[in-house]
Coordinates of C-alpha atoms in Angstrom, one line a residue:
Chain S
M1 CA 2.8 -12.0 -28.9
S2 CA 0.8 -15.1 -29.4
I3 CA 0.2 -18.0 -27.1
D4 CA 0.2 -21.5 -28.6
T5 CA -1.3 -24.6 -27.1
E6 CA 2.1 -25.7 -25.7
T7 CA 2.4 -22.4 -23.7
A8 CA -1.2 -22.8 -22.6
A9 CA -0.4 -26.3 -21.3
R10 CA 2.7 -25.0 -19.5
V11 CA 0.7 -22.2 -17.8
A12 CA -2.0 -24.7 -16.7
K13 CA 0.6 -27.0 -15.3
L14 CA 2.3 -24.1 -13.4
A15 CA -1.2 -23.1 -12.0
R16 CA -1.9 -26.7 -11.0
I17 CA -5.1 -26.8 -12.9
K18 CA -5.9 -29.9 -15.1
V19 CA -6.9 -28.9 -18.6
E20 CA -7.8 -31.6 -21.0
E21 CA -5.8 -31.7 -24.3
D22 CA -8.8 -30.9 -26.4
A23 CA -9.6 -27.7 -24.4
L24 CA -6.1 -26.2 -24.9
P25 CA -6.7 -24.4 -28.2
A26 CA -9.7 -22.5 -26.8
L27 CA -7.7 -21.7 -23.7
A28 CA -4.8 -20.4 -25.8
Q29 CA -7.3 -18.3 -27.8
E30 CA -8.7 -16.8 -24.6
F31 CA -5.3 -15.9 -23.3
N32 CA -4.5 -14.2 -26.6
T33 CA -7.7 -12.1 -26.3
I34 CA -6.8 -11.0 -22.7
L35 CA -3.1 -10.5 -23.4
G36 CA -4.1 -8.4 -26.5
F37 CA -6.1 -6.2 -24.2
I38 CA -3.2 -5.9 -21.7
E39 CA -0.8 -5.2 -24.5
Q40 CA -1.9 -1.5 -24.4
L41 CA 0.4 -1.0 -21.4
Q42 CA 3.4 -1.1 -23.7
E43 CA 2.4 2.3 -25.0
V44 CA 3.0 4.0 -21.6
D45 CA 6.2 5.8 -20.9
V46 CA 7.3 4.3 -17.6
D47 CA 10.9 5.4 -17.7
G48 CA 12.1 6.3 -14.2
V49 CA 8.7 5.3 -12.6
E50 CA 8.9 3.1 -9.5
P51 CA 6.6 0.1 -9.4
M52 CA 3.9 0.5 -6.8
V53 CA 4.5 -1.6 -3.7
S54 CA 1.9 -0.1 -1.3
V55 CA -1.0 2.0 -2.4
T56 CA -1.0 3.9 1.0
P57 CA 2.4 4.9 2.2
M58 CA 2.6 3.3 5.6
R59 CA 5.2 1.9 8.0
L60 CA 4.2 -1.6 9.0
K61 CA 3.6 -1.9 12.7
R62 CA 5.8 -4.0 14.8
R63 CA 4.8 -6.1 17.7
Q64 CA 6.4 -8.2 20.4
D65 CA 7.8 -11.4 19.0
G66 CA 5.6 -13.6 21.2
V67 CA 3.1 -16.4 20.9
T68 CA -0.4 -14.9 20.5
D69 CA -2.4 -17.9 19.3
G70 CA -2.2 -21.7 19.1
D71 CA -3.2 -25.0 20.7
Q72 CA -6.1 -25.3 18.4
Q73 CA -5.4 -28.6 16.6
D74 CA -9.1 -29.6 16.4
A75 CA -10.2 -26.3 15.0
V76 CA -7.4 -26.2 12.4
L77 CA -8.3 -29.7 11.2
S78 CA -12.0 -29.4 11.4
N79 CA -12.5 -28.5 7.7
A80 CA -9.9 -30.8 6.2
P81 CA -11.2 -33.3 3.6
D82 CA -9.0 -35.9 5.1
A83 CA -7.5 -35.6 8.6
R84 CA -6.1 -38.5 10.6
E85 CA -4.5 -38.7 14.0
G86 CA -4.1 -35.0 14.3
F87 CA -2.6 -34.5 10.8
F88 CA -3.7 -33.5 7.3
A89 CA -3.6 -36.6 5.2
V90 CA -2.4 -36.4 1.6
P91 CA -1.4 -38.9 -1.1
K92 CA 2.1 -40.2 -1.0
V93 CA 4.6 -37.3 -1.6
V94 CA 8.0 -39.0 -1.4
E95 CA 8.8 -42.1 -3.4
Chain I
M1 CA -46.0 -5.7 9.6
A2 CA -44.6 -6.7 6.2
D3 CA -43.3 -3.2 5.5
L4 CA -40.8 -3.2 8.3
S5 CA -38.1 -4.6 6.0
K6 CA -38.5 -1.5 3.8
M7 CA -37.1 0.7 6.6
K8 CA -33.8 2.4 6.4
I9 CA -31.2 1.8 9.0
S10 CA -31.5 5.3 10.4
E11 CA -35.4 4.9 10.7
A12 CA -35.1 1.5 12.3
R13 CA -32.5 2.7 14.8
D14 CA -34.7 5.6 15.8
A15 CA -37.9 3.6 16.0
M16 CA -36.2 0.9 18.1
R17 CA -34.7 3.5 20.5
A18 CA -38.2 5.1 20.8
G19 CA -39.6 1.6 21.6
D20 CA -42.0 1.7 18.5
V21 CA -40.5 -1.4 17.0
S22 CA -38.3 -4.3 18.1
S23 CA -35.4 -6.0 16.4
V24 CA -37.4 -9.2 16.6
D25 CA -40.2 -7.6 14.6
L26 CA -37.7 -6.2 12.1
T27 CA -35.9 -9.5 11.8
E28 CA -39.1 -11.5 11.4
A29 CA -40.2 -9.2 8.6
C30 CA -36.9 -9.6 6.8
L31 CA -36.9 -13.4 7.2
G32 CA -40.4 -13.4 5.7
A33 CA -39.3 -11.2 2.8
I34 CA -36.4 -13.5 2.1
E35 CA -38.6 -16.5 2.1
G36 CA -40.8 -14.9 -0.5
A37 CA -37.9 -13.8 -2.7
G38 CA -36.2 -17.2 -3.5
V39 CA -36.5 -16.5 -7.2
L40 CA -34.0 -13.6 -6.9
N41 CA -31.4 -16.1 -5.5
A42 CA -29.9 -13.3 -3.4
F43 CA -29.6 -15.2 -0.1
V44 CA -27.9 -18.5 -0.4
H45 CA -27.4 -19.6 3.2
N46 CA -30.1 -18.5 5.5
T47 CA -29.4 -18.2 9.3
P48 CA -32.8 -17.6 10.9
E49 CA -31.8 -19.1 14.3
I50 CA -28.7 -17.0 14.6
A51 CA -30.8 -13.9 13.5
M52 CA -33.5 -14.5 16.1
D53 CA -31.0 -15.0 18.9
Q54 CA -29.1 -11.8 17.9
A55 CA -32.4 -9.9 17.6
K56 CA -33.5 -10.9 21.1
A57 CA -30.1 -9.9 22.5
A58 CA -30.3 -6.6 20.6
D59 CA -33.7 -5.9 22.0
A60 CA -32.4 -6.4 25.6
R61 CA -29.5 -4.2 24.9
I62 CA -31.6 -1.4 23.4
K63 CA -34.0 -1.6 26.4
A64 CA -31.0 -1.3 28.7
G65 CA -30.1 1.9 26.9
D66 CA -26.9 3.2 25.3
A67 CA -26.9 0.7 22.4
P68 CA -24.8 1.5 19.3
A69 CA -26.5 2.7 16.1
M70 CA -26.3 -0.7 14.3
C71 CA -27.9 -2.6 17.3
G72 CA -30.8 -4.7 16.2
I73 CA -30.4 -3.9 12.4
P74 CA -30.9 -7.0 10.2
L75 CA -28.2 -7.4 7.6
G76 CA -27.2 -9.7 4.8
I77 CA -23.5 -10.7 4.7
K78 CA -21.7 -11.3 1.4
D79 CA -20.5 -15.0 1.2
L80 CA -16.9 -13.7 0.9
F81 CA -16.9 -12.9 4.7
C82 CA -15.9 -15.8 7.0
T83 CA -18.7 -16.2 9.5
K84 CA -18.0 -18.7 12.4
G85 CA -19.8 -21.9 12.0
V86 CA -21.8 -20.7 9.0
A87 CA -21.0 -21.7 5.4
S88 CA -18.6 -19.2 3.8
Q89 CA -17.6 -20.4 0.4
A90 CA -17.0 -17.3 -1.8
A91 CA -19.6 -18.7 -4.2
S92 CA -17.1 -21.4 -5.2
N93 CA -17.4 -25.1 -5.3
I94 CA -13.8 -25.4 -4.1
L95 CA -15.0 -24.1 -0.7
G96 CA -18.0 -26.5 -0.6
G97 CA -18.8 -27.4 3.0
F98 CA -16.3 -24.9 4.5
K99 CA -17.5 -23.6 7.9
P100 CA -14.9 -21.2 9.3
E101 CA -13.8 -21.7 12.9
Y102 CA -13.4 -17.9 13.1
E103 CA -15.2 -14.7 12.3
S104 CA -14.0 -11.9 10.0
T105 CA -13.0 -8.6 11.7
V106 CA -15.7 -6.6 9.9
T107 CA -18.5 -9.0 10.8
T108 CA -17.2 -9.2 14.4
Q109 CA -17.4 -5.4 14.6
L110 CA -20.9 -5.4 13.2
F111 CA -22.1 -8.2 15.5
D112 CA -20.4 -6.6 18.5
A113 CA -22.4 -3.4 17.7
G114 CA -25.5 -5.6 17.9
A115 CA -26.3 -6.1 14.2
V116 CA -28.3 -9.2 13.1
M117 CA -27.2 -11.6 10.4
L118 CA -30.0 -12.9 8.3
G119 CA -27.8 -15.1 6.1
K120 CA -25.1 -15.1 3.5
L121 CA -25.5 -13.4 0.1
N122 CA -24.8 -14.6 -3.4
M123 CA -21.9 -13.1 -5.4
D124 CA -19.5 -13.9 -8.3
E125 CA -17.1 -16.7 -7.6
F126 CA -14.2 -15.3 -5.5
A127 CA -15.6 -11.8 -6.4
M128 CA -14.5 -12.3 -10.0
G129 CA -17.2 -11.0 -12.2
S130 CA -19.4 -8.1 -13.0
S131 CA -22.8 -9.8 -13.5
N132 CA -23.1 -12.4 -10.7
E133 CA -23.1 -15.1 -13.3
T134 CA -19.9 -16.9 -12.2
S135 CA -21.4 -18.0 -8.9
C136 CA -21.6 -21.7 -8.0
Y137 CA -25.1 -20.9 -6.6
G138 CA -26.4 -19.6 -10.0
D139 CA -27.3 -16.1 -11.2
V140 CA -28.8 -13.5 -9.0
I141 CA -31.8 -11.8 -10.6
N142 CA -32.1 -8.0 -10.4
P143 CA -35.4 -7.0 -8.8
W144 CA -35.5 -4.2 -11.4
R145 CA -37.1 -4.9 -14.8
R146 CA -37.4 -2.9 -17.9
G147 CA -41.0 -1.9 -17.4
N148 CA -43.3 -4.9 -18.2
D149 CA -40.5 -6.7 -20.0
E150 CA -39.9 -10.0 -18.1
A151 CA -36.3 -10.4 -19.3
K152 CA -34.0 -11.2 -16.4
L153 CA -31.4 -8.5 -15.7
T154 CA -28.2 -8.8 -13.9
P155 CA -27.8 -7.0 -10.5
G156 CA -24.2 -6.5 -11.4
G157 CA -21.3 -8.0 -9.6
S158 CA -19.5 -9.1 -7.7
S159 CA -21.7 -8.0 -4.8
G160 CA -24.8 -8.9 -6.8
G161 CA -26.6 -10.7 -4.0
S162 CA -26.0 -7.7 -1.7
A163 CA -27.4 -5.2 -4.2
A164 CA -30.5 -7.3 -5.1
A165 CA -31.2 -8.0 -1.4
V166 CA -31.1 -4.3 -0.4
A167 CA -33.0 -3.1 -3.5
A168 CA -35.7 -5.7 -2.9
D169 CA -36.0 -4.8 0.8
L170 CA -35.0 -8.3 2.0
C171 CA -32.6 -6.6 4.6
L172 CA -31.9 -3.1 5.8
G173 CA -28.3 -3.2 4.6
A174 CA -25.6 -5.6 3.4
T175 CA -21.9 -5.9 3.4
G176 CA -20.1 -5.8 0.1
T177 CA -16.5 -6.0 -1.1
D178 CA -14.9 -4.0 -3.9
T179 CA -11.7 -5.0 -5.8
G180 CA -12.4 -3.2 -9.1
G181 CA -16.0 -1.9 -8.7
S182 CA -17.8 -4.8 -7.0
I183 CA -19.7 -2.5 -4.6
R184 CA -20.3 0.5 -6.8
Q185 CA -21.3 -1.2 -10.1
P186 CA -24.0 -3.4 -8.5
A187 CA -25.2 -0.5 -6.3
A188 CA -25.7 1.5 -9.5
F189 CA -27.5 -1.4 -11.3
A190 CA -29.9 -1.8 -8.4
G191 CA -30.6 1.8 -7.5
I192 CA -28.9 1.8 -4.1
T193 CA -25.9 3.4 -2.4
G194 CA -22.6 1.7 -2.0
I195 CA -19.3 3.0 -0.7
K196 CA -15.8 1.6 -1.0
P197 CA -13.7 3.3 1.6
T198 CA -10.0 4.2 1.4
Y199 CA -7.7 1.1 1.2
G200 CA -6.9 0.3 4.8
R201 CA -10.0 1.6 6.4
C202 CA -11.7 -1.8 6.9
S203 CA -9.7 -4.8 8.0
R204 CA -9.4 -7.5 5.4
W205 CA -8.9 -10.2 8.0
G206 CA -11.3 -13.1 7.5
I207 CA -12.5 -11.9 4.1
V208 CA -11.6 -14.4 1.4
A209 CA -8.8 -12.8 -0.5
F210 CA -9.0 -12.0 -4.2
A211 CA -6.4 -9.3 -4.9
S212 CA -5.0 -8.1 -1.6
S213 CA -3.7 -4.8 -2.7
L214 CA -7.1 -3.8 -4.1
D215 CA -9.7 -5.5 -1.9
Q216 CA -11.8 -3.4 0.5
A217 CA -15.1 -4.0 2.3
G218 CA -17.9 -1.5 2.5
P219 CA -21.6 -1.1 3.1
M220 CA -24.5 -1.3 0.6
T221 CA -27.5 0.6 1.8
K222 CA -30.7 2.3 0.9
D223 CA -29.3 5.8 1.2
V224 CA -26.2 7.9 2.1
R225 CA -27.1 8.3 5.7
D226 CA -27.3 4.5 6.2
A227 CA -24.0 4.1 4.4
A228 CA -22.4 6.6 6.9
I229 CA -23.8 4.7 9.9
M230 CA -22.9 1.3 8.7
L231 CA -19.4 2.2 7.4
E232 CA -18.5 3.7 10.8
A233 CA -19.3 0.3 12.4
M234 CA -17.2 -1.6 9.8
C235 CA -14.0 0.6 9.9
G236 CA -11.2 0.6 12.4
H237 CA -7.7 -0.6 13.0
D238 CA -7.1 -4.3 13.3
A239 CA -3.7 -5.7 14.4
K240 CA -4.6 -8.9 12.4
D241 CA -4.4 -7.0 9.1
S242 CA -1.0 -5.3 8.6
T243 CA -2.5 -2.9 6.0
S244 CA -5.3 -1.7 8.2
V245 CA -4.6 1.9 9.2
D246 CA -4.4 3.1 12.8
L247 CA -6.5 6.2 12.3
A248 CA -9.5 7.4 14.4
V249 CA -12.9 6.7 12.8
P250 CA -14.9 9.9 12.7
D251 CA -18.7 10.1 13.3
F252 CA -19.5 10.0 9.6
E253 CA -23.2 10.6 10.1
A254 CA -22.6 13.8 12.0
M255 CA -20.7 15.1 8.9
L256 CA -23.8 14.9 6.7
T257 CA -24.8 18.6 6.6
G258 CA -25.5 18.7 2.8
D259 CA -23.5 21.9 2.7
V260 CA -21.0 21.7 -0.2
R261 CA -20.5 25.5 -0.7
G262 CA -16.9 26.3 -1.5
K263 CA -16.1 22.7 -2.4
T264 CA -14.3 22.0 -5.6
I265 CA -15.6 19.2 -7.7
G266 CA -13.5 17.9 -10.6
I267 CA -15.0 16.5 -13.9
P268 CA -12.4 14.3 -15.6
R269 CA -12.4 14.6 -19.3
E270 CA -11.0 11.2 -19.9
Y271 CA -14.2 9.6 -18.5
R272 CA -16.1 10.7 -21.5
M273 CA -15.9 7.4 -23.4
D274 CA -16.6 6.7 -27.1
G275 CA -19.9 5.0 -27.5
M276 CA -21.2 6.1 -24.0
P277 CA -25.0 6.1 -24.0
D278 CA -26.5 9.7 -24.2
E279 CA -28.5 9.0 -21.1
I280 CA -25.3 8.4 -19.0
E281 CA -23.8 11.6 -20.5
A282 CA -26.9 13.5 -19.7
L283 CA -27.1 12.2 -16.1
W284 CA -23.4 13.2 -15.6
A285 CA -24.2 16.7 -16.8
E286 CA -27.2 16.9 -14.5
G287 CA -25.1 15.7 -11.6
R288 CA -22.6 18.5 -12.4
K289 CA -25.4 21.0 -12.4
M290 CA -26.9 19.7 -9.1
L291 CA -23.6 20.2 -7.3
E292 CA -23.0 23.5 -8.9
D293 CA -26.5 24.7 -7.8
A294 CA -25.7 23.5 -4.3
G295 CA -22.8 26.0 -4.3
A296 CA -19.8 23.8 -5.3
K297 CA -17.2 25.0 -7.7
I298 CA -17.0 22.8 -10.8
V299 CA -13.6 22.4 -12.6
D300 CA -12.6 20.4 -15.6
I301 CA -9.7 18.1 -14.8
S302 CA -7.5 15.6 -16.6
L303 CA -6.5 12.2 -15.3
P304 CA -4.3 11.3 -18.3
H305 CA -3.6 7.6 -17.5
T306 CA -7.3 6.6 -17.1
K307 CA -7.2 4.6 -20.3
Y308 CA -4.6 2.3 -18.9
A309 CA -6.3 1.5 -15.7
L310 CA -8.3 -1.6 -16.9
P311 CA -5.3 -3.2 -18.6
A312 CA -3.2 -2.6 -15.5
Y313 CA -5.9 -4.0 -13.3
Y314 CA -6.2 -7.1 -15.5
V315 CA -2.5 -7.8 -14.8
I316 CA -2.3 -6.9 -11.1
A317 CA -5.6 -8.5 -10.0
P318 CA -5.0 -11.9 -11.7
A319 CA -1.4 -11.9 -10.5
E320 CA -2.4 -11.4 -6.9
A321 CA -5.3 -13.9 -7.3
S322 CA -3.1 -16.6 -8.7
S323 CA -1.0 -16.2 -5.6
N324 CA -3.9 -16.0 -3.1
L325 CA -5.8 -18.9 -4.6
A326 CA -2.8 -21.2 -4.4
R327 CA -4.1 -22.1 -1.0
Y328 CA -7.0 -24.1 -2.5
D329 CA -5.1 -27.3 -2.8
G330 CA -7.6 -29.8 -1.4
V331 CA -5.6 -30.4 1.8
R332 CA -6.8 -28.0 4.5
Y333 CA -10.4 -27.2 3.7
G334 CA -13.0 -27.4 1.0
H335 CA -13.2 -29.8 -1.9
R336 CA -10.8 -32.6 -2.8
A337 CA -11.2 -34.5 -6.0
S338 CA -11.5 -38.2 -5.8
L339 CA -8.3 -39.7 -7.1
A340 CA -7.6 -42.6 -9.5
Q341 CA -5.3 -45.5 -8.7
G342 CA -1.7 -44.2 -8.8
D343 CA -2.5 -40.5 -8.6
G344 CA 0.0 -38.6 -6.5
I345 CA -0.1 -35.2 -4.9
T346 CA 0.3 -33.2 -8.2
E347 CA -2.7 -35.0 -9.7
M348 CA -4.7 -34.3 -6.5
Y349 CA -3.9 -30.5 -6.8
E350 CA -4.7 -30.4 -10.5
K351 CA -7.9 -32.4 -10.4
T352 CA -9.1 -30.6 -7.3
R353 CA -8.6 -27.1 -8.8
A354 CA -10.0 -28.1 -12.2
E355 CA -13.2 -29.4 -10.5
G356 CA -13.5 -26.7 -7.8
F357 CA -12.8 -23.5 -9.7
G358 CA -15.2 -22.2 -12.3
P359 CA -14.1 -21.0 -15.8
E360 CA -13.6 -17.3 -15.0
V361 CA -11.6 -18.1 -11.9
Q362 CA -9.4 -20.6 -13.8
R363 CA -8.9 -18.1 -16.5
R364 CA -7.7 -15.4 -14.1
V365 CA -5.5 -17.7 -12.1
M366 CA -3.8 -18.8 -15.3
V367 CA -3.5 -15.3 -16.6
G368 CA -1.9 -14.3 -13.3
T369 CA 0.4 -17.3 -13.4
Y370 CA 1.5 -16.3 -16.9
V371 CA 2.2 -12.6 -16.1
L372 CA 4.2 -13.6 -13.1
S373 CA 6.2 -16.3 -14.9
A374 CA 9.9 -16.1 -15.6
G375 CA 10.5 -13.9 -18.7
F376 CA 7.2 -12.0 -18.5
Y377 CA 7.3 -10.6 -15.0
D378 CA 9.0 -7.4 -16.1
A379 CA 7.1 -7.0 -19.3
Y380 CA 3.7 -7.4 -17.7
Y381 CA 3.6 -7.4 -13.9
N382 CA 6.3 -4.8 -13.2
R383 CA 5.1 -2.6 -16.0
A384 CA 1.5 -2.7 -14.7
R385 CA 2.7 -1.7 -11.2
K386 CA 4.6 1.3 -12.7
V387 CA 1.4 2.3 -14.6
R388 CA -0.4 2.0 -11.3
T389 CA 2.0 4.5 -9.8
L390 CA 1.2 6.9 -12.6
I391 CA -2.6 6.4 -12.2
K392 CA -2.3 7.2 -8.5
K393 CA -0.1 10.3 -9.3
D394 CA -2.9 11.5 -11.7
F395 CA -5.2 11.7 -8.7
E396 CA -2.6 13.2 -6.4
D397 CA -2.0 16.0 -8.9
V398 CA -5.6 17.0 -9.1
F399 CA -6.1 16.8 -5.3
A400 CA -3.0 19.1 -5.0
Q401 CA -4.8 21.6 -7.3
G402 CA -7.5 21.9 -4.7
V403 CA -10.0 19.4 -6.0
D404 CA -12.1 17.9 -3.1
A405 CA -14.0 15.3 -5.0
I406 CA -14.4 13.9 -8.5
L407 CA -17.7 13.3 -10.2
T408 CA -18.0 10.5 -12.8
P409 CA -20.7 8.1 -14.1
A410 CA -20.7 4.9 -12.0
T411 CA -21.2 2.5 -14.9
P412 CA -21.1 2.7 -18.7
S413 CA -24.7 1.3 -19.0
S414 CA -27.7 0.4 -16.9
A415 CA -28.3 -3.2 -15.9
F416 CA -28.0 -5.6 -18.8
E417 CA -29.7 -8.9 -19.5
L418 CA -28.3 -12.0 -18.0
G419 CA -26.3 -14.1 -20.4
M420 CA -25.5 -11.1 -22.7
E421 CA -21.9 -10.6 -22.0
M422 CA -20.7 -13.9 -20.7
D423 CA -19.0 -15.0 -24.0
D424 CA -16.5 -12.2 -24.1
P425 CA -14.4 -11.7 -21.0
V426 CA -12.9 -8.4 -22.2
Q427 CA -16.4 -6.9 -22.9
M428 CA -17.4 -7.9 -19.3
Y429 CA -14.2 -6.3 -17.9
L430 CA -15.3 -2.9 -19.5
N431 CA -18.1 -2.7 -16.9
D432 CA -15.5 -1.5 -14.4
V433 CA -14.0 1.2 -16.6
F434 CA -15.1 4.1 -14.3
T435 CA -14.6 2.3 -10.9
V436 CA -11.3 0.4 -11.3
T437 CA -9.0 3.5 -11.2
V438 CA -10.3 4.1 -7.6
N439 CA -9.1 0.7 -6.4
L440 CA -5.7 1.1 -8.2
A441 CA -5.2 4.5 -6.4
G442 CA -6.6 3.2 -3.1
L443 CA -9.1 6.0 -2.9
P444 CA -12.7 6.1 -1.4
G445 CA -15.5 6.0 -4.0
I446 CA -19.3 6.0 -3.6
A447 CA -22.1 5.2 -6.1
V448 CA -25.3 7.1 -5.6
P449 CA -28.5 6.5 -7.5
A450 CA -29.3 9.7 -9.5
G451 CA -31.8 9.0 -12.2
M452 CA -33.5 6.5 -14.5
D453 CA -33.0 5.6 -18.1
K454 CA -35.7 5.4 -20.8
Q455 CA -36.2 1.7 -20.0
G456 CA -37.1 2.5 -16.4
L457 CA -33.8 1.3 -14.9
P458 CA -31.7 3.1 -12.3
L459 CA -28.5 4.9 -13.1
G460 CA -25.8 5.9 -10.7
L461 CA -23.2 8.6 -10.4
Q462 CA -19.8 8.0 -8.7
L463 CA -18.0 10.4 -6.4
I464 CA -14.3 9.9 -5.7
G465 CA -12.8 11.4 -2.6
R466 CA -9.4 12.2 -1.1
P467 CA -7.7 9.4 0.9
W468 CA -9.2 9.0 4.5
E469 CA -11.8 11.7 3.8
E470 CA -14.8 9.4 3.6
G471 CA -16.8 11.9 5.8
D472 CA -16.4 14.7 3.4
L473 CA -17.1 12.3 0.5
L474 CA -20.3 11.1 2.1
N475 CA -21.4 14.7 2.7
T476 CA -20.9 15.5 -1.0
A477 CA -22.8 12.3 -1.9
Y478 CA -25.5 13.4 0.5
A479 CA -25.8 16.8 -1.2
L480 CA -26.1 15.0 -4.6
E481 CA -28.7 12.6 -3.2
Q482 CA -30.8 15.5 -1.9
A483 CA -30.6 17.2 -5.2
A484 CA -31.3 14.1 -7.3
G485 CA -34.2 13.1 -5.1
F486 CA -34.1 9.5 -6.3
V487 CA -36.8 7.5 -4.5
A488 CA -37.9 4.9 -7.0
K489 CA -38.1 1.3 -6.0
P490 CA -38.5 -1.8 -8.2
A491 CA -42.1 -2.9 -8.6
K492 CA -42.6 -6.2 -6.8
W493 CA -43.0 -9.1 -9.2
W494 CA -41.3 -11.9 -7.3

């Protein structure tokens, strides 16, 4: 299994991280090193083994379906890079 | 009174209760020590005003009587914990300027118990690293040196600032977090004690998430007794974290008898690695003998899937990280890249994340994205989760055979030089070879300083316990600490 620059570019796109064209070969190389390390997992016999969902078997607690928090618009927006009129502001999303 | 910052939590508690020293005295001593230790780069956001207010309140509470054990104790808080109104940026530029409007549950519990916050501690970015070199604040320097050699050593990571601060006596204790070894490896590199409790003991609410199925908070302290005292204050059920367990928290300190007669200690043969330094091997054998002399029964055990723990971890942790770190989009908090004419929302995401995340974080987010992507999900992610089931079963099997705790080395080396391992991510990952199994199995693990290498650097041993039996684990660690008699401190050069 080997990752080419095209795959590296696709993964960067999926991860929403801008990677310059000239940095792609080095990135692909790094992926290959790490995936080569991970590849050892293929040796393990996992037939009939359940994938772990929760490390500690526990039943999730239930609670009343009621409002427990809210009415904190200023606190919610206080760290936003761009907040206007009570909203998060972002570049145009819909054409 | 410069020596006050050298006190242990237990000593300071007793001295404050006796009226011999005040929290204000202790806090001033620590603030002074921090000021003189800038070169270590352990504290990155100092909060002296908050500290003095909390210290005064603690003194009043102690005077009134019936104050909890942590009341008035000056602590450092890892930058991963959200602290209300105080910069909390997980050592990442992407959280530059972020000041939470809320307080993490663990720090809330500590402050409710009267503890004092001196400031926020340096760490690897998003807790991803084993040498504290991925931080946006720069490297932390280990207070330990190889004798007179001035080479700068790593304090380990990711809780490198916490380890350095406690080892250099800048605070009495510090919070850490541990996803693959991030409390235990730096504790071993700095000659201090660090415990990661069972997954679910400490609430994760308000701690910046890295890999949610592995992350646990824990204390980093000057000895085992202090770890017991501080851990008790950090633990407990929290309705805001659905994985936090609703179990009573025992009085851990009261369980420190040092009596391990009749306990069964397992020595896993798979932890004897090729190329392991003789000194680590020798220390491990000494630890075995110390527990045997204390009356424990030593048995050789096998944990057959140990070898696959690191590769499984480096699928699961990046997968969870890629999902957790999707929230850093430049919309709700932290950094947003400046955009060019015509840039839309996708360009905003991509530029913001490229600027805000450092290289190791980008690497892990992308590896995680890859192993979760269509066509690879089964081959990597699901397979890793199955291997995780097998790793946990290895431990369950030996516990079912009557083993009470497992003794291993804490790290495959002593502290290494800064810059030495940064070029090879896989080499860096090997630092966690002895610790990462414990996170995958959700077990409690503790690192205790137990000796020195030829270069004069501390070495640690790790004990792994049964789930929810931190009290018993701490007691075994206490017996080991008593037998090892490690009291060395780094010579002050800073």
